[in-house]
Short mmCIF file of C-alpha atoms and ligand atoms in Angstrom, two decimals:
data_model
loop_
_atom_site.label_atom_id
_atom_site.label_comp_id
_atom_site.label_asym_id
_atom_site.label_seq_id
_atom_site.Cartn_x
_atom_site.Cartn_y
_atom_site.Cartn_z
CA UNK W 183 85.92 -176.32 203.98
CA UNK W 184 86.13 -179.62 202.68
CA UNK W 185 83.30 -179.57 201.08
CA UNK W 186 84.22 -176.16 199.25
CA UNK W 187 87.29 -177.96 197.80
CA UNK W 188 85.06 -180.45 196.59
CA UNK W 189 82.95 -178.17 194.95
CA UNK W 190 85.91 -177.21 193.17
CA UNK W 191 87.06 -180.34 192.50
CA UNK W 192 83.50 -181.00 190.78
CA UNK W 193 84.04 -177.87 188.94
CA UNK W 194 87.36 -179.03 187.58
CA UNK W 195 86.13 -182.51 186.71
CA UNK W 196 83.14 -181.04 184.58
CA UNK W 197 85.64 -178.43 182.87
CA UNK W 198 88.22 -181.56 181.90
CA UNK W 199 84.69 -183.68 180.77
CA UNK W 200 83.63 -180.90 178.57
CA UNK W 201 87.21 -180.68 176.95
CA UNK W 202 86.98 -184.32 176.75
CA UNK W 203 83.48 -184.25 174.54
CA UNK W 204 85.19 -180.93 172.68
CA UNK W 205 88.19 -183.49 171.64
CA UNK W 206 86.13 -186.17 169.98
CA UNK W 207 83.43 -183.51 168.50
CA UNK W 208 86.90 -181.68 167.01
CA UNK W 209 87.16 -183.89 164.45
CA UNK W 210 83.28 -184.01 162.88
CA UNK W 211 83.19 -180.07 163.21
CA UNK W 212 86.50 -179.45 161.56
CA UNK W 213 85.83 -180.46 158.27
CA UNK W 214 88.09 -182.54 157.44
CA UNK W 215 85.85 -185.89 156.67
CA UNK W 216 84.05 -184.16 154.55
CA UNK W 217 86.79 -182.38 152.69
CA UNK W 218 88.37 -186.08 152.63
CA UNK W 219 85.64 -187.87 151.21
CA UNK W 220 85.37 -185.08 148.46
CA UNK W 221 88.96 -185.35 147.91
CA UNK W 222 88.29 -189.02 147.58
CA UNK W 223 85.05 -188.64 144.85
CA UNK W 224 87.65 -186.19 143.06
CA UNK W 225 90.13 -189.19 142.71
CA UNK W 226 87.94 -191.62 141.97
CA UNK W 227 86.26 -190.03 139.38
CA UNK W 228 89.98 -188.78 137.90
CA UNK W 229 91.53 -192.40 137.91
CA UNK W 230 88.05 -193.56 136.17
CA UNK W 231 88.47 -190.90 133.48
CA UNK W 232 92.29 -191.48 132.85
CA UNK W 233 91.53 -195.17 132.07
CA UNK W 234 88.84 -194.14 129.70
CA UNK W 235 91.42 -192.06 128.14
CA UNK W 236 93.82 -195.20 128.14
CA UNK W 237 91.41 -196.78 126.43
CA UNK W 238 90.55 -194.38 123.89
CA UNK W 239 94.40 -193.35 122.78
CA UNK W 240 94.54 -197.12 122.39
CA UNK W 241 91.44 -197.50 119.95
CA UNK W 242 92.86 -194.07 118.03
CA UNK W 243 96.25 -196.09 117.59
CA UNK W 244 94.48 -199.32 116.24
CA UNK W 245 92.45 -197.26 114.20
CA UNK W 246 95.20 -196.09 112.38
CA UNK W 247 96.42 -199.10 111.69
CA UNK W 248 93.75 -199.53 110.26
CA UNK W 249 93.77 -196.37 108.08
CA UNK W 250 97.07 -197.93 107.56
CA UNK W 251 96.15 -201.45 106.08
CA UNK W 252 93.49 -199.89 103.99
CA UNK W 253 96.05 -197.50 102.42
CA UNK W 254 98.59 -200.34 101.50
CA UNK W 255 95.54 -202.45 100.10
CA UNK W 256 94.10 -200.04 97.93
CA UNK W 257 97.39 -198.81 96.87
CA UNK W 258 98.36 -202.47 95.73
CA UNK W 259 94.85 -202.62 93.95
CA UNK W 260 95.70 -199.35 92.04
CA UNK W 261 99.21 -200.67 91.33
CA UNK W 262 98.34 -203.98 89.68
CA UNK W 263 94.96 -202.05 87.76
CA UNK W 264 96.91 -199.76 86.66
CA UNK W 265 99.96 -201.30 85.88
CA UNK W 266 99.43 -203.37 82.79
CA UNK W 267 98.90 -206.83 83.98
CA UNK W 268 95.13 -207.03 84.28
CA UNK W 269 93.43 -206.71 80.54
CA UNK W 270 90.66 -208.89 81.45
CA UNK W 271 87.52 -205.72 82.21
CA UNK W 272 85.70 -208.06 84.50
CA UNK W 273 88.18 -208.18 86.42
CA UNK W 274 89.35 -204.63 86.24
CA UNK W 275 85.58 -203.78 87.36
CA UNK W 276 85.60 -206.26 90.28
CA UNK W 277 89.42 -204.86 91.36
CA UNK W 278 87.26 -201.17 91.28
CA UNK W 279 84.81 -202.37 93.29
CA UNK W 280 86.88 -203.44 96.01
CA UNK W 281 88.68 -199.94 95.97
CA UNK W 282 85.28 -198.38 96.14
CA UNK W 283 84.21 -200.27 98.89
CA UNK W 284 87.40 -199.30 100.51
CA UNK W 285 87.33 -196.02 100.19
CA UNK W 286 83.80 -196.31 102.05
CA UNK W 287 85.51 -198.13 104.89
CA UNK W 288 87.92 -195.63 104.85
CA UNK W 289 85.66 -192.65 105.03
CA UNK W 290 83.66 -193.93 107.78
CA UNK W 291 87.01 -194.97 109.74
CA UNK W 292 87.57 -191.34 109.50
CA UNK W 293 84.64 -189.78 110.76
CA UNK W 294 84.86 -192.50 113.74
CA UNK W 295 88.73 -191.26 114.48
CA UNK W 296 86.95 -187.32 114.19
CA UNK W 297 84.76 -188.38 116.97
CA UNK W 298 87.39 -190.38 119.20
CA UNK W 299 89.96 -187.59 118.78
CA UNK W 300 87.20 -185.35 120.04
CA UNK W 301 86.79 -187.55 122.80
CA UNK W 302 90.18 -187.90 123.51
CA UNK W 303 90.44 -184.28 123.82
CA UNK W 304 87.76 -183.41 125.94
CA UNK W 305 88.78 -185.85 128.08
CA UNK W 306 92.38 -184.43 128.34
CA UNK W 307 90.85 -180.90 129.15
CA UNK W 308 88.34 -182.56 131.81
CA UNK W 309 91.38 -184.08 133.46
CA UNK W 310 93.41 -181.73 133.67
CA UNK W 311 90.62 -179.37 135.69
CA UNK W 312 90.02 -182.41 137.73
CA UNK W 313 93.69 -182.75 138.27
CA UNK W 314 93.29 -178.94 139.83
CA UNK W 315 91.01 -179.13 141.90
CA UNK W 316 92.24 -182.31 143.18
CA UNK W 317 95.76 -179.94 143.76
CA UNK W 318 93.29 -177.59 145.42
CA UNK W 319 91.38 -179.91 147.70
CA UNK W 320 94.42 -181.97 149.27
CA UNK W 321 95.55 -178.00 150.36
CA UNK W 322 92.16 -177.43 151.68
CA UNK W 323 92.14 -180.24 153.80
CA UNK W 324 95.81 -180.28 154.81
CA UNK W 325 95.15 -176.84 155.90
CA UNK W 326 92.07 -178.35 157.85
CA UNK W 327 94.05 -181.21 159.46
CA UNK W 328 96.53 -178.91 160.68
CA UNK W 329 94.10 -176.47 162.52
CA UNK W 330 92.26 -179.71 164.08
CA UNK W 331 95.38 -181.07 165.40
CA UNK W 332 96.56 -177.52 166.66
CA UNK W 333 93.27 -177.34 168.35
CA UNK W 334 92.99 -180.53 169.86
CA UNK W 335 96.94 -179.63 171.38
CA UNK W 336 95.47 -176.59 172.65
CA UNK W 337 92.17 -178.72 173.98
CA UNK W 338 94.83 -181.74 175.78
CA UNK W 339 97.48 -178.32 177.11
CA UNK W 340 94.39 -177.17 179.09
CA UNK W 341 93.04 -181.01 180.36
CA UNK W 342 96.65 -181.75 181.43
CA UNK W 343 96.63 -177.98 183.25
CA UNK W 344 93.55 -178.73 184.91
CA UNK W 345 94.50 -182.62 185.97
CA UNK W 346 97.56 -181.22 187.79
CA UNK W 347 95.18 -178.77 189.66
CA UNK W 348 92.49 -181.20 190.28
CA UNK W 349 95.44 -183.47 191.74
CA UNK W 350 96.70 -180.99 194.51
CA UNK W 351 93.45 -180.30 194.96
CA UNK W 352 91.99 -183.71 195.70
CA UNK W 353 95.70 -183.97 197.71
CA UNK W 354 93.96 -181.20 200.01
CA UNK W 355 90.37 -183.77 200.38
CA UNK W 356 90.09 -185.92 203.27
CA UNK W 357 89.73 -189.76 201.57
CA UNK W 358 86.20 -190.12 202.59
CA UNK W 359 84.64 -186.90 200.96
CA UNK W 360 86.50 -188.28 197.58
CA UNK W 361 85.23 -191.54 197.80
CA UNK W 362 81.63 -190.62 198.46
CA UNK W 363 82.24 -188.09 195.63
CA UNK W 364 83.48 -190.28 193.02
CA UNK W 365 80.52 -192.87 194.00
CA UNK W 366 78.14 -190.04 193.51
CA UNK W 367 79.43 -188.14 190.19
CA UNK W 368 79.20 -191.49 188.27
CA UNK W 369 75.33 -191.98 189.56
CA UNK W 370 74.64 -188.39 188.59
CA UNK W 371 76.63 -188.08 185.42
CA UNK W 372 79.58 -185.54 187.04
CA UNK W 373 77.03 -183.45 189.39
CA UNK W 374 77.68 -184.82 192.80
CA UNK W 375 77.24 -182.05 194.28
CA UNK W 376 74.49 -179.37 194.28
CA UNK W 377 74.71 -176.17 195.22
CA UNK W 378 72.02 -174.55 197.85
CA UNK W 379 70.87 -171.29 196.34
CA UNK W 380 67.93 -169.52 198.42
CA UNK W 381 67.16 -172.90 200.18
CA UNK W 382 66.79 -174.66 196.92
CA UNK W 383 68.73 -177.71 195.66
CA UNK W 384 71.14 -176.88 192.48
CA UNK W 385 70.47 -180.30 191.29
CA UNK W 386 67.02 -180.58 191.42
CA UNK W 387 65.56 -177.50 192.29
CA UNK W 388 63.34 -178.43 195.26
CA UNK W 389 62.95 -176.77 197.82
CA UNK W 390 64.71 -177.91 201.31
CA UNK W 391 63.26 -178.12 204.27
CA UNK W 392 64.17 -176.32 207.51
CA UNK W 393 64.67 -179.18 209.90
CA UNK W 394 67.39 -180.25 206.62
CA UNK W 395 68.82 -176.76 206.36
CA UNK W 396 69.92 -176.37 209.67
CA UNK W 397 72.64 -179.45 209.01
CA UNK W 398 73.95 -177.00 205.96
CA UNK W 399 75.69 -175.16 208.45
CA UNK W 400 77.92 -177.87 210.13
CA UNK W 401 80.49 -177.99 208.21
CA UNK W 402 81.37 -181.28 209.04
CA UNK W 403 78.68 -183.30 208.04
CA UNK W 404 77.27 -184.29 204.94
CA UNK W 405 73.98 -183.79 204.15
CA UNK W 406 72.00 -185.27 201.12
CA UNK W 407 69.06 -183.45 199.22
CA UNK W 408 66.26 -185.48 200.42
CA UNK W 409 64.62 -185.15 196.53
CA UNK W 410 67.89 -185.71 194.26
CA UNK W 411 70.36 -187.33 196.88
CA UNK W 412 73.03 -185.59 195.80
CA UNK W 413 75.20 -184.19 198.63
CA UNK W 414 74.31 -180.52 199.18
CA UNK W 415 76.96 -177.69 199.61
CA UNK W 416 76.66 -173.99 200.74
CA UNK W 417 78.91 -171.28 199.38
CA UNK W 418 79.68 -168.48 200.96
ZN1 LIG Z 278 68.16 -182.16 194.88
#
C-alpha cells in the first residue's frame, strides 16, 4: 500500500517536473525573442534612417542659402553693370565673368539640391513603411507575450493543482518510505521507483531473479533491483 502511494507520488513529482521544463521552454518556443529582436532591427534601422533624414533636410536648408547668397550677389553685379556707374569695359568684362561663373555654381547647386530632394524623399517614403511595420510588429509580439503568459498561468494552475495533491498524498506516506524516496529520485533523476512488469525492472529492464521476486510480495518491505538499485514496486 505504501508503496502504491509512492508510486503515485513519483508519478505526480515527474508530472510537476515536466510542467516545470514546459515553463522555462515557454518562452524560447513562443516566439517572442525572436519577434523582439526583429522589432528591435526594425527600430534601429528606423532611428538610423530618421537621422539621415535630419541630416539631409539640414544640408537642403543650407543649400538654399546658398541659392540664396548667389542670387543677391549676382543680382548686385547686374545692378551696378547695368546701372551706369561702370564705363570702364575691362571691368564690365571681369564683373561678367564673375556672373558667369556664378551662374555655373548655381547650376550645379541645383542639380545637387535635385539629388538631395530625391533623397530626402525616398527616405520619407522608406520611413514611413518602416514606421508600419514597426506598428505591425509591436502587435505581433504583444499578441505573442500575451498567449505566453496565459500559457505559463495555465502551466503554474496545474503545478499548484498537483502540489496540493502530492501534499495529502505524501500526508498518507509513512516518513521513512519518503525519505528513502526523496534520497533515491535525486540519484536517479525523479525515477525512484521502478515498476516490475513480467519480472523485469521498469528502470533498467533486467530481468529479476526468483529468490528477489518472492520479497515483491511483502508488502512491507522494500526491495531494491539488484541491477539499477532503484526500489522496485508491483502494481496490481
Ligand atoms: Zn533495475
Amino acid at each position: 500500500m505504501q508503496l502504491q502511494l509512492l508510486w503515485e507520488l513519483q508519478e505526480i513529482d515527474l508530472s510537476i517536473k515536466g510542467l516545470q521544463t514546459k515553463i522555462e521552454e515557454a518562452p524560447w518556443l513562443s516566439g517572442v525573442p525572436d519577434a523582439r529582436e526583429y522589432l528591435e532591427s526594425l527600430e534601429k534601422d528606423y532611428s538610423e534612417k530618421e537621422n539621415r533624414l535630419k541630416s539631409e533636410r539640414k544640408e537642403l536648408k543650407q543649400m538654399e542659402f546658398e541659392e540664396q547668397s548667389i542670387f543677391d550677389t549676382s543680382k548686385e553685379l547686374k545692378d551696378n553693370m547695368y546701372g551706369g556707374k561702370v564705363s570702364n569695359v575691362k571691368e564690365l568684362e571681369q564683373m561678367q565673368r564673375k556672373l558667369d561663373l556664378l551662374a555655373e555654381d548655381k547650376k550645379k547647386l541645383e542639380e545637387k539640391m535635385i539629388n538631395l530632394m530625391e533623397s530626402i524623399e525616398a527616405l520619407e517614403e522608406e520611413l514611413n513603411e518602416l514606421a508600419e511595420k514597426i506598428s505591425r510588429t509591436r502587435e505581433d509580439l504583444a499578441g505573442k507575450e500575451k498567449q505566453l503568459e496565459e500559457e505559463i498561468t495555465a502551466l503554474n494552475q496545474e503545478i499548484a493543482q498537483l502540489q496540493s495533491q502530492r501534499e495529502e498524498l505524501a500526508g498518507k506516506i509513512d516518513q521513512k518510505y519518503l525519505e528513502k524516496y526523496l534520497m533515491l529520485a535525486e540519484k536517479y533523476q525523479g525515477k525512484a521507483l521502478a515498476r516490475v512488469v513480467n519480472d523485469i525492472c521498469g528502470g533498467c529492464r533486467v530481468f529479476i531473479s526468483s529468490a528477489h521476486r518472492g520479497h515483491l510480495y511483502n508488502p512491507s518491505s522494500m526491495v531494491y533491483c539488484e541491477n539499477c538499485g532503484r526500489l522496485l514496486v508491483k502494481l496490481d
